[in-house]
Amino acid sequence: MRVVELAGIGPGPFAAMVLADLGADVVRVDRPGSTGGLRIDPDYDLANRNKRSVLLDLKSERGVAAVLDLVERADILIEGYRPGVAERLGVGPDACLARNPKVVYGRMTGWGQQGPLAESAGHDIGYIAVTGALGMIGAADGPPVPPANLLGDYAGGSLYLVIGVLAALQHARAGGPGQVVDAAIVDGTAHLTAVIHGMMAAGGWQDRRGANLLDGGCPFYGTYETADGGHMAVGALERKFYEEFIELLGIADQAPAREDFGSWGALRAAIAARFKERTREEWTAVFAGSDACVAPVLSLREAPAHPHLAARSTFVDHGGITQPAPAPRFSATPGGVRRPPARPGADAAEVARDWGVPPFTEETPS
């Protein structure tokens, strides 16, 4: 599968990375003078791993012609411009589908291609704010807490774009036409809350933060500080797991009944006080091998050394960088990190040869 990625930042490059991790031949079209998607050394921009890069100036006729040459041979194109920008550059859906009627044109934006805010600037935090997702996260007596840009950009954006372009590609390969996939972060993030909306309609979810089973409102589904300032995560929802939890925690003989909602405050206080008596490492040892559904809260640097993740090689070292391995896993066609992050323009000759297009020439910014 061949993918053309028009360089951008955030969810578009991550979606293209997912496709590259799965084995797609992804060619990223960088702009002359570009240093990659992030303002860091391109060697560390992991969103560009497993890809190749060419430099093309889309404000020049020569650059546009070269992109359309690639599109003619591609299965998928991904772009993350504001609505109308790709059209003005000459690489919009009409131009690309005219050149290749089977191509899947993936559009990654925050607000989508239509609507009152479609032309507006934005970032992850605003997109998840208006969908109600951000309002669910955080303590009841505190402000909403943004979960980095994982929920909007990558979950509600990148992964929905990947689902969309792969479904559209399946349609095209089954005899249908190519088409445009409008992947808006607001749409994807809203979709992620579908089950919560069902629970709310059934009366099983309150429309406020920190008052529900899965948002920290429940004393046996949340995080607790340990004696050394670390934290343990508790998810003992089912009764048998809960009973094992309070037994190992050492409060089985004093814990209020879990069904007594009026005593949840006292139960939370008892759990919190007990966790403060030992360090995170000590509590990890206490719950090791149990079904109490308790785990240490690890930092990003600590996570790769967790015994389970290490045993599964969930993280790999490539090019001197510890990074998450491709996911999910396949029995017949396993993925892997094949190439380091692509440096802008470094693969022009290789791509021209492999894709059968005219050689790319050095360009300077218009």
XYZ file of N, CA, C and O in Angstrom, residues 239-249 287 289-292:
64
model
N -17.172 -7.423 42.360
C -17.168 -7.737 43.786
C -16.008 -8.645 44.185
O -15.336 -8.406 45.189
N -15.760 -9.691 43.414
C -14.699 -10.625 43.817
C -13.330 -9.959 43.779
O -12.453 -10.258 44.594
N -13.155 -9.045 42.820
C -11.884 -8.321 42.766
C -11.793 -7.322 43.920
O -10.723 -7.137 44.515
N -12.912 -6.703 44.232
C -12.945 -5.736 45.328
C -12.624 -6.415 46.656
O -11.860 -5.881 47.476
N -13.209 -7.576 46.880
C -12.954 -8.279 48.136
C -11.487 -8.656 48.285
O -10.903 -8.567 49.369
N -10.875 -9.066 47.177
C -9.446 -9.369 47.224
C -8.640 -8.092 47.464
O -7.635 -8.098 48.193
N -9.093 -6.998 46.903
C -8.412 -5.712 47.072
C -8.392 -5.271 48.528
O -7.334 -4.961 49.090
N -9.565 -5.244 49.183
C -9.581 -4.745 50.559
C -8.903 -5.724 51.520
O -8.371 -5.318 52.555
N -8.878 -7.002 51.139
C -8.185 -7.983 51.968
C -6.676 -7.738 51.920
O -6.002 -7.682 52.961
N -6.139 -7.579 50.740
C -4.706 -7.340 50.600
C -4.311 -5.962 51.109
O -3.200 -5.774 51.617
N -5.223 -5.016 50.985
C -4.941 -3.677 51.494
C -4.913 -3.661 53.017
O -4.260 -2.809 53.629
N 0.394 -6.447 45.897
C -0.660 -6.806 44.951
C -0.166 -7.643 43.769
O -0.979 -8.059 42.936
N 0.634 -10.493 41.367
C 0.054 -11.817 41.189
C -1.374 -11.968 41.643
O -1.927 -13.070 41.592
N -2.006 -10.884 42.082
C -3.385 -10.967 42.571
C -4.371 -10.544 41.480
O -3.984 -10.051 40.421
N -5.657 -10.733 41.772
C -6.722 -10.245 40.900
C -7.410 -9.029 41.508
O -8.589 -8.768 41.256
N -6.657 -8.262 42.295
C -7.233 -7.083 42.945
C -7.334 -5.889 42.005
O -7.938 -4.879 42.364
